[in-house]
Amino acid sequence: MTPSSIAGDAVYDFWEAVTCAKCHLRFVPDGGGLPLAPFWITECGHILCNNHLNADQSCSYCGDRPINLAPLQREMEPPISDWFRSLPYAIDSLANSVKFQQATTGSLLKYYREKIHKQRSIIEQFKKERAELISLRSINERLQQENEYMRSQLEYSGNSDPGDPSRPTKRQRLDYHGDSFSSPRRMSTPVRPDRLTFPPDHQEPALSRSDDGYQHYTIPPNERPGSSRFKQSVH
């Protein structure tokens, strides 16, 4: 059953209950038709007929002053017209208002819920990328430290080995002489002659001191150069 069917079946009309708050003159006279006197609605929320208006602009029912008045008629502007609407129509209008407001609010809540969900996904992705960046930065710093350590070790080992020809130190200087390189600190070693082999019966020369104060070897006659014994010992 709809509100319109309820209003159509109902005998009661709210306008039949509208009367003057002071004398209870009915707005709708018996048998219908126009009101017997002009009616007014006060700012304080009371209905008065034209016979009970006070000249001092006070409400003859509650005494409130000063008050504004509006002529009472079936066709009025909201929100005053809503006060005289039939209750089923008012409830139906209220239900439609509630449905409209709920649908609008629900759509707005759905939009913000989806937006929050997307923002959370972006934040979680950002946290993950930030953790990966921190990890990569830590690995990069550790690799740089290891690289610096290895470089210092290589430099130390290269400078501490003077015999390495590929890494000459500051003290090493090569001079070019002809077709070869030589170092000024390096002396050439003379070539030794073949050693003489003495016979088994070789006698050591005797030492004798002369008048000059030096010791001299005394070589036997047969050991002197030119003798046959000397030649045999040389050969």
PDB file of C-alpha atoms in Angstrom:
ATOM      1  CA  MET A   1       0.000   0.000   0.000  1.00  0.00           C
ATOM      2  CA  THR A   2       1.487   3.315  -1.095  1.00  0.00           C
ATOM      3  CA  PRO A   3       1.171   6.669   0.640  1.00  0.00           C
ATOM      4  CA  SER A   4      -1.004   7.960  -2.238  1.00  0.00           C
ATOM      5  CA  SER A   5      -3.514   5.119  -1.774  1.00  0.00           C
ATOM      6  CA  ILE A   6      -3.539   5.777   1.967  1.00  0.00           C
ATOM      7  CA  ALA A   7      -4.205   9.472   1.377  1.00  0.00           C
ATOM      8  CA  GLY A   8      -6.944   8.642  -1.166  1.00  0.00           C
ATOM      9  CA  ASP A   9      -8.706   6.241   1.183  1.00  0.00           C
ATOM     10  CA  ALA A  10      -8.381   8.491   4.211  1.00  0.00           C
ATOM     11  CA  VAL A  11     -11.354  10.723   5.046  1.00  0.00           C
ATOM     12  CA  TYR A  12      -9.289  12.867   7.329  1.00  0.00           C
ATOM     13  CA  ASP A  13      -7.507  15.922   5.882  1.00  0.00           C
ATOM     14  CA  PHE A  14      -5.038  17.863   8.029  1.00  0.00           C
ATOM     15  CA  TRP A  15      -6.454  21.174   6.824  1.00  0.00           C
ATOM     16  CA  GLU A  16      -9.724  20.301   8.582  1.00  0.00           C
ATOM     17  CA  ALA A  17      -7.808  20.450  11.866  1.00  0.00           C
ATOM     18  CA  VAL A  18      -6.375  23.918  11.191  1.00  0.00           C
ATOM     19  CA  THR A  19      -8.084  26.436  13.469  1.00  0.00           C
ATOM     20  CA  CYS A  20      -7.315  29.721  15.180  1.00  0.00           C
ATOM     21  CA  ALA A  21      -5.233  29.088  18.293  1.00  0.00           C
ATOM     22  CA  LYS A  22      -7.278  31.703  20.200  1.00  0.00           C
ATOM     23  CA  CYS A  23     -10.927  31.180  19.168  1.00  0.00           C
ATOM     24  CA  HIS A  24     -10.633  27.872  17.242  1.00  0.00           C
ATOM     25  CA  LEU A  25     -12.274  29.218  14.150  1.00  0.00           C
ATOM     26  CA  ARG A  26     -11.817  26.591  11.465  1.00  0.00           C
ATOM     27  CA  PHE A  27      -9.770  27.405   8.410  1.00  0.00           C
ATOM     28  CA  VAL A  28     -12.005  25.143   6.287  1.00  0.00           C
ATOM     29  CA  PRO A  29     -15.650  25.908   7.156  1.00  0.00           C
ATOM     30  CA  ASP A  30     -18.311  23.237   7.320  1.00  0.00           C
ATOM     31  CA  GLY A  31     -19.221  22.147   3.837  1.00  0.00           C
ATOM     32  CA  GLY A  32     -15.901  23.388   2.452  1.00  0.00           C
ATOM     33  CA  GLY A  33     -15.161  26.558   0.646  1.00  0.00           C
ATOM     34  CA  LEU A  34     -13.048  29.536   1.512  1.00  0.00           C
ATOM     35  CA  PRO A  35     -12.197  30.546   5.089  1.00  0.00           C
ATOM     36  CA  LEU A  36     -14.607  32.869   6.819  1.00  0.00           C
ATOM     37  CA  ALA A  37     -11.730  35.204   7.820  1.00  0.00           C
ATOM     38  CA  PRO A  38      -8.115  35.631   6.851  1.00  0.00           C
ATOM     39  CA  PHE A  39      -5.709  33.388   8.750  1.00  0.00           C
ATOM     40  CA  TRP A  40      -2.112  34.084   9.704  1.00  0.00           C
ATOM     41  CA  ILE A  41       0.797  31.951  10.850  1.00  0.00           C
ATOM     42  CA  THR A  42       3.094  33.554  13.374  1.00  0.00           C
ATOM     43  CA  GLU A  43       6.842  33.421  13.698  1.00  0.00           C
ATOM     44  CA  CYS A  44       6.403  31.641  17.030  1.00  0.00           C
ATOM     45  CA  GLY A  45       4.506  28.796  15.314  1.00  0.00           C
ATOM     46  CA  HIS A  46       0.848  29.590  16.041  1.00  0.00           C
ATOM     47  CA  ILE A  47      -2.182  30.071  13.756  1.00  0.00           C
ATOM     48  CA  LEU A  48      -4.381  33.127  14.371  1.00  0.00           C
ATOM     49  CA  CYS A  49      -7.395  34.441  12.596  1.00  0.00           C
ATOM     50  CA  ASN A  50      -7.605  38.038  11.576  1.00  0.00           C
ATOM     51  CA  ASN A  51      -9.844  38.802  14.573  1.00  0.00           C
ATOM     52  CA  HIS A  52      -7.110  38.057  17.108  1.00  0.00           C
ATOM     53  CA  LEU A  53      -4.172  40.024  15.754  1.00  0.00           C
ATOM     54  CA  ASN A  54      -2.670  42.453  18.264  1.00  0.00           C
ATOM     55  CA  ALA A  55      -1.668  45.925  17.233  1.00  0.00           C
ATOM     56  CA  ASP A  56       1.589  45.736  19.250  1.00  0.00           C
ATOM     57  CA  GLN A  57       2.766  42.848  17.019  1.00  0.00           C
ATOM     58  CA  SER A  58       2.564  40.351  19.864  1.00  0.00           C
ATOM     59  CA  CYS A  59       1.162  36.817  19.710  1.00  0.00           C
ATOM     60  CA  SER A  60      -2.299  36.761  21.276  1.00  0.00           C
ATOM     61  CA  TYR A  61      -1.772  33.111  22.195  1.00  0.00           C
ATOM     62  CA  CYS A  62       1.708  33.053  23.816  1.00  0.00           C
ATOM     63  CA  GLY A  63       2.475  36.758  24.161  1.00  0.00           C
ATOM     64  CA  ASP A  64       5.780  36.630  22.288  1.00  0.00           C
ATOM     65  CA  ARG A  65       6.808  39.964  20.734  1.00  0.00           C
ATOM     66  CA  PRO A  66       7.629  41.248  18.250  1.00  0.00           C
ATOM     67  CA  ILE A  67       6.600  38.603  15.740  1.00  0.00           C
ATOM     68  CA  ASN A  68       6.408  38.373  11.982  1.00  0.00           C
ATOM     69  CA  LEU A  69       3.265  37.149  10.262  1.00  0.00           C
ATOM     70  CA  ALA A  70       2.669  35.256   7.005  1.00  0.00           C
ATOM     71  CA  PRO A  71      -0.746  34.743   5.381  1.00  0.00           C
ATOM     72  CA  LEU A  72      -1.939  31.158   5.710  1.00  0.00           C
ATOM     73  CA  GLN A  73      -3.104  29.468   2.483  1.00  0.00           C
ATOM     74  CA  ARG A  74      -2.940  26.061   0.934  1.00  0.00           C
ATOM     75  CA  GLU A  75      -0.207  27.011  -1.534  1.00  0.00           C
ATOM     76  CA  MET A  76       2.847  28.263   0.396  1.00  0.00           C
ATOM     77  CA  GLU A  77       6.582  28.148  -0.036  1.00  0.00           C
ATOM     78  CA  PRO A  78       8.719  25.616   1.837  1.00  0.00           C
ATOM     79  CA  PRO A  79       9.478  25.052   4.598  1.00  0.00           C
ATOM     80  CA  ILE A  80       6.078  26.297   5.860  1.00  0.00           C
ATOM     81  CA  SER A  81       4.232  24.224   3.238  1.00  0.00           C
ATOM     82  CA  ASP A  82       5.908  21.052   4.563  1.00  0.00           C
ATOM     83  CA  TRP A  83       4.224  21.579   7.931  1.00  0.00           C
ATOM     84  CA  PHE A  84       0.777  21.136   6.346  1.00  0.00           C
ATOM     85  CA  ARG A  85       1.541  18.211   4.100  1.00  0.00           C
ATOM     86  CA  SER A  86      -0.240  14.938   4.680  1.00  0.00           C
ATOM     87  CA  LEU A  87       1.835  12.643   6.861  1.00  0.00           C
ATOM     88  CA  PRO A  88       2.006   9.710   4.350  1.00  0.00           C
ATOM     89  CA  TYR A  89       3.329  12.079   1.681  1.00  0.00           C
ATOM     90  CA  ALA A  90       5.746  13.560   4.180  1.00  0.00           C
ATOM     91  CA  ILE A  91       7.003  10.100   5.145  1.00  0.00           C
ATOM     92  CA  ASP A  92       7.335   9.091   1.484  1.00  0.00           C
ATOM     93  CA  SER A  93       9.271  12.280   0.741  1.00  0.00           C
ATOM     94  CA  LEU A  94      11.413  11.708   3.794  1.00  0.00           C
ATOM     95  CA  ALA A  95      12.096   8.115   2.674  1.00  0.00           C
ATOM     96  CA  ASN A  96      13.152   9.337  -0.758  1.00  0.00           C
ATOM     97  CA  SER A  97      15.396  11.911   0.877  1.00  0.00           C
ATOM     98  CA  VAL A  98      16.937   9.228   3.053  1.00  0.00           C
ATOM     99  CA  LYS A  99      17.485   6.957   0.030  1.00  0.00           C
ATOM    100  CA  PHE A 100      19.085   9.787  -1.936  1.00  0.00           C
ATOM    101  CA  GLN A 101      21.349  10.797   0.920  1.00  0.00           C
ATOM    102  CA  GLN A 102      22.357   7.203   1.667  1.00  0.00           C
ATOM    103  CA  ALA A 103      23.135   6.515  -2.008  1.00  0.00           C
ATOM    104  CA  THR A 104      25.200   9.711  -2.290  1.00  0.00           C
ATOM    105  CA  THR A 105      27.027   9.066   0.972  1.00  0.00           C
ATOM    106  CA  GLY A 106      27.595   5.406   0.068  1.00  0.00           C
ATOM    107  CA  SER A 107      29.060   6.365  -3.313  1.00  0.00           C
ATOM    108  CA  LEU A 108      31.372   8.857  -1.635  1.00  0.00           C
ATOM    109  CA  LEU A 109      32.447   6.290   0.973  1.00  0.00           C
ATOM    110  CA  LYS A 110      33.103   3.734  -1.768  1.00  0.00           C
ATOM    111  CA  TYR A 111      35.261   6.225  -3.659  1.00  0.00           C
ATOM    112  CA  TYR A 112      37.364   7.071  -0.613  1.00  0.00           C
ATOM    113  CA  ARG A 113      37.599   3.397   0.368  1.00  0.00           C
ATOM    114  CA  GLU A 114      39.031   2.495  -3.051  1.00  0.00           C
ATOM    115  CA  LYS A 115      41.329   5.506  -2.922  1.00  0.00           C
ATOM    116  CA  ILE A 116      42.626   4.506   0.519  1.00  0.00           C
ATOM    117  CA  HIS A 117      43.204   0.955  -0.725  1.00  0.00           C
ATOM    118  CA  LYS A 118      45.273   2.270  -3.662  1.00  0.00           C
ATOM    119  CA  GLN A 119      47.219   4.581  -1.382  1.00  0.00           C
ATOM    120  CA  ARG A 120      48.007   1.685   0.954  1.00  0.00           C
ATOM    121  CA  SER A 121      49.247  -0.392  -1.989  1.00  0.00           C
ATOM    122  CA  ILE A 122      51.486   2.473  -3.104  1.00  0.00           C
ATOM    123  CA  ILE A 123      52.812   2.921   0.439  1.00  0.00           C
ATOM    124  CA  GLU A 124      53.572  -0.801   0.782  1.00  0.00           C
ATOM    125  CA  GLN A 125      55.379  -0.780  -2.577  1.00  0.00           C
ATOM    126  CA  PHE A 126      57.319   2.294  -1.499  1.00  0.00           C
ATOM    127  CA  LYS A 127      58.348   0.605   1.770  1.00  0.00           C
ATOM    128  CA  LYS A 128      59.517  -2.470  -0.149  1.00  0.00           C
ATOM    129  CA  GLU A 129      61.552  -0.409  -2.639  1.00  0.00           C
ATOM    130  CA  ARG A 130      63.013   1.660   0.189  1.00  0.00           C
ATOM    131  CA  ALA A 131      64.148  -1.488   2.022  1.00  0.00           C
ATOM    132  CA  GLU A 132      65.734  -2.804  -1.185  1.00  0.00           C
ATOM    133  CA  LEU A 133      67.473   0.540  -1.747  1.00  0.00           C
ATOM    134  CA  ILE A 134      68.881   0.527   1.787  1.00  0.00           C
ATOM    135  CA  SER A 135      70.128  -3.041   1.284  1.00  0.00           C
ATOM    136  CA  LEU A 136      71.767  -2.179  -2.054  1.00  0.00           C
ATOM    137  CA  ARG A 137      73.358   0.912  -0.542  1.00  0.00           C
ATOM    138  CA  SER A 138      74.788  -1.168   2.285  1.00  0.00           C
ATOM    139  CA  ILE A 139      76.182  -3.719  -0.177  1.00  0.00           C
ATOM    140  CA  ASN A 140      77.664  -0.906  -2.292  1.00  0.00           C
ATOM    141  CA  GLU A 141      79.389   0.647   0.716  1.00  0.00           C
ATOM    142  CA  ARG A 142      80.790  -2.735   1.763  1.00  0.00           C
ATOM    143  CA  LEU A 143      82.106  -3.389  -1.758  1.00  0.00           C
ATOM    144  CA  GLN A 144      83.724   0.050  -1.853  1.00  0.00           C
ATOM    145  CA  GLN A 145      85.455  -0.637   1.455  1.00  0.00           C
ATOM    146  CA  GLU A 146      86.702  -3.995   0.179  1.00  0.00           C
ATOM    147  CA  ASN A 147      87.877  -2.349  -3.045  1.00  0.00           C
ATOM    148  CA  GLU A 148      89.797   0.305  -1.123  1.00  0.00           C
ATOM    149  CA  TYR A 149      91.335  -2.342   1.122  1.00  0.00           C
ATOM    150  CA  MET A 150      92.455  -4.484  -1.836  1.00  0.00           C
ATOM    151  CA  ARG A 151      93.840  -1.417  -3.625  1.00  0.00           C
ATOM    152  CA  SER A 152      95.861  -0.417  -0.565  1.00  0.00           C
ATOM    153  CA  GLN A 153      97.165  -3.973  -0.243  1.00  0.00           C
ATOM    154  CA  LEU A 154      98.240  -4.024  -3.895  1.00  0.00           C
ATOM    155  CA  GLU A 155     100.002  -0.664  -3.567  1.00  0.00           C
ATOM    156  CA  TYR A 156     101.758  -1.799  -0.388  1.00  0.00           C
ATOM    157  CA  SER A 157     102.891  -5.089  -1.896  1.00  0.00           C
ATOM    158  CA  GLY A 158     104.144  -3.332  -5.063  1.00  0.00           C
ATOM    159  CA  ASN A 159     106.219  -0.731  -3.166  1.00  0.00           C
ATOM    160  CA  SER A 160     107.655  -3.259  -0.699  1.00  0.00           C
ATOM    161  CA  ASP A 161     109.216  -5.520  -3.392  1.00  0.00           C
ATOM    162  CA  PRO A 162     112.299  -3.768  -4.890  1.00  0.00           C
ATOM    163  CA  GLY A 163     113.214  -6.852  -6.913  1.00  0.00           C
ATOM    164  CA  ASP A 164     110.058  -6.669  -9.005  1.00  0.00           C
ATOM    165  CA  PRO A 165     111.192  -5.281 -12.388  1.00  0.00           C
ATOM    166  CA  SER A 166     107.627  -4.398 -13.393  1.00  0.00           C
ATOM    167  CA  ARG A 167     107.169  -2.009 -10.403  1.00  0.00           C
ATOM    168  CA  PRO A 168     110.337   0.096  -9.991  1.00  0.00           C
ATOM    169  CA  THR A 169     110.559   2.167  -6.851  1.00  0.00           C
ATOM    170  CA  LYS A 170     111.778   5.748  -6.518  1.00  0.00           C
ATOM    171  CA  ARG A 171     115.292   4.579  -5.592  1.00  0.00           C
ATOM    172  CA  GLN A 172     115.728   2.544  -8.737  1.00  0.00           C
ATOM    173  CA  ARG A 173     117.061   4.381 -11.820  1.00  0.00           C
ATOM    174  CA  LEU A 174     118.099   2.715 -15.054  1.00  0.00           C
ATOM    175  CA  ASP A 175     120.804   4.233 -17.266  1.00  0.00           C
ATOM    176  CA  TYR A 176     121.123   3.452 -20.902  1.00  0.00           C
ATOM    177  CA  HIS A 177     124.613   2.608 -22.187  1.00  0.00           C
ATOM    178  CA  GLY A 178     124.828   1.549 -25.773  1.00  0.00           C
ATOM    179  CA  ASP A 179     122.623  -1.482 -26.404  1.00  0.00           C
ATOM    180  CA  SER A 180     122.002  -2.391 -22.798  1.00  0.00           C
ATOM    181  CA  PHE A 181     120.661  -0.953 -19.575  1.00  0.00           C
ATOM    182  CA  SER A 182     122.745  -0.814 -16.438  1.00  0.00           C
ATOM    183  CA  SER A 183     122.379   0.504 -12.958  1.00  0.00           C
ATOM    184  CA  PRO A 184     124.934   2.953 -11.537  1.00  0.00           C
ATOM    185  CA  ARG A 185     125.003   1.015  -8.282  1.00  0.00           C
ATOM    186  CA  ARG A 186     125.544  -2.335  -9.912  1.00  0.00           C
ATOM    187  CA  MET A 187     129.251  -3.235 -10.491  1.00  0.00           C
ATOM    188  CA  SER A 188     130.294  -5.693 -13.170  1.00  0.00           C
ATOM    189  CA  THR A 189     131.970  -8.821 -11.839  1.00  0.00           C
ATOM    190  CA  PRO A 190     135.322  -9.581 -13.533  1.00  0.00           C
ATOM    191  CA  VAL A 191     135.779 -12.950 -15.145  1.00  0.00           C
ATOM    192  CA  ARG A 192     138.142 -15.125 -13.202  1.00  0.00           C
ATOM    193  CA  PRO A 193     140.843 -17.087 -15.086  1.00  0.00           C
ATOM    194  CA  ASP A 194     141.056 -20.813 -14.801  1.00  0.00           C
ATOM    195  CA  ARG A 195     142.840 -21.932 -11.661  1.00  0.00           C
ATOM    196  CA  LEU A 196     146.281 -23.542 -11.919  1.00  0.00           C
ATOM    197  CA  THR A 197     146.736 -27.078 -10.781  1.00  0.00           C
ATOM    198  CA  PHE A 198     149.949 -27.613  -8.843  1.00  0.00           C
ATOM    199  CA  PRO A 199     151.711 -30.999  -8.833  1.00  0.00           C
ATOM    200  CA  PRO A 200     151.625 -33.162  -5.717  1.00  0.00           C
ATOM    201  CA  ASP A 201     155.266 -32.483  -4.848  1.00  0.00           C
ATOM    202  CA  HIS A 202     154.765 -28.711  -5.073  1.00  0.00           C
ATOM    203  CA  GLN A 203     156.627 -26.856  -2.329  1.00  0.00           C
ATOM    204  CA  GLU A 204     155.389 -23.641  -0.830  1.00  0.00           C
ATOM    205  CA  PRO A 205     157.773 -20.750  -1.325  1.00  0.00           C
ATOM    206  CA  ALA A 206     159.621 -19.546   1.717  1.00  0.00           C
ATOM    207  CA  LEU A 207     159.083 -16.074   3.085  1.00  0.00           C
ATOM    208  CA  SER A 208     162.093 -13.841   3.697  1.00  0.00           C
ATOM    209  CA  ARG A 209     162.289 -10.241   4.902  1.00  0.00           C
ATOM    210  CA  SER A 210     164.462  -7.870   2.924  1.00  0.00           C
ATOM    211  CA  ASP A 211     166.003  -4.612   3.918  1.00  0.00           C
ATOM    212  CA  ASP A 212     162.976  -2.624   2.670  1.00  0.00           C
ATOM    213  CA  GLY A 213     160.863  -4.225   5.403  1.00  0.00           C
ATOM    214  CA  TYR A 214     158.602  -6.248   3.065  1.00  0.00           C
ATOM    215  CA  GLN A 215     158.299 -10.013   2.927  1.00  0.00           C
ATOM    216  CA  HIS A 216     159.214 -11.735  -0.320  1.00  0.00           C
ATOM    217  CA  TYR A 217     158.558 -15.224  -1.630  1.00  0.00           C
ATOM    218  CA  THR A 218     161.624 -17.243  -2.428  1.00  0.00           C
ATOM    219  CA  ILE A 219     160.851 -19.484  -5.402  1.00  0.00           C
ATOM    220  CA  PRO A 220     163.022 -22.553  -5.922  1.00  0.00           C
ATOM    221  CA  PRO A 221     165.048 -22.557  -9.132  1.00  0.00           C
ATOM    222  CA  ASN A 222     163.164 -25.410 -10.667  1.00  0.00           C
ATOM    223  CA  GLU A 223     159.818 -23.596 -10.001  1.00  0.00           C
ATOM    224  CA  ARG A 224     160.752 -20.378 -11.687  1.00  0.00           C
ATOM    225  CA  PRO A 225     159.149 -19.490 -14.998  1.00  0.00           C
ATOM    226  CA  GLY A 226     161.110 -20.806 -17.906  1.00  0.00           C
ATOM    227  CA  SER A 227     162.226 -24.017 -16.221  1.00  0.00           C
ATOM    228  CA  SER A 228     160.994 -27.382 -17.372  1.00  0.00           C
ATOM    229  CA  ARG A 229     159.381 -28.053 -14.006  1.00  0.00           C
ATOM    230  CA  PHE A 230     157.337 -24.825 -14.248  1.00  0.00           C
ATOM    231  CA  LYS A 231     156.190 -25.728 -17.720  1.00  0.00           C
ATOM    232  CA  GLN A 232     155.093 -29.184 -16.594  1.00  0.00           C
ATOM    233  CA  SER A 233     153.152 -27.807 -13.675  1.00  0.00           C
ATOM    234  CA  VAL A 234     151.384 -25.312 -15.912  1.00  0.00           C
ATOM    235  CA  HIS A 235     150.431 -27.979 -18.393  1.00  0.00           C
TER     236      HIS A 235
END
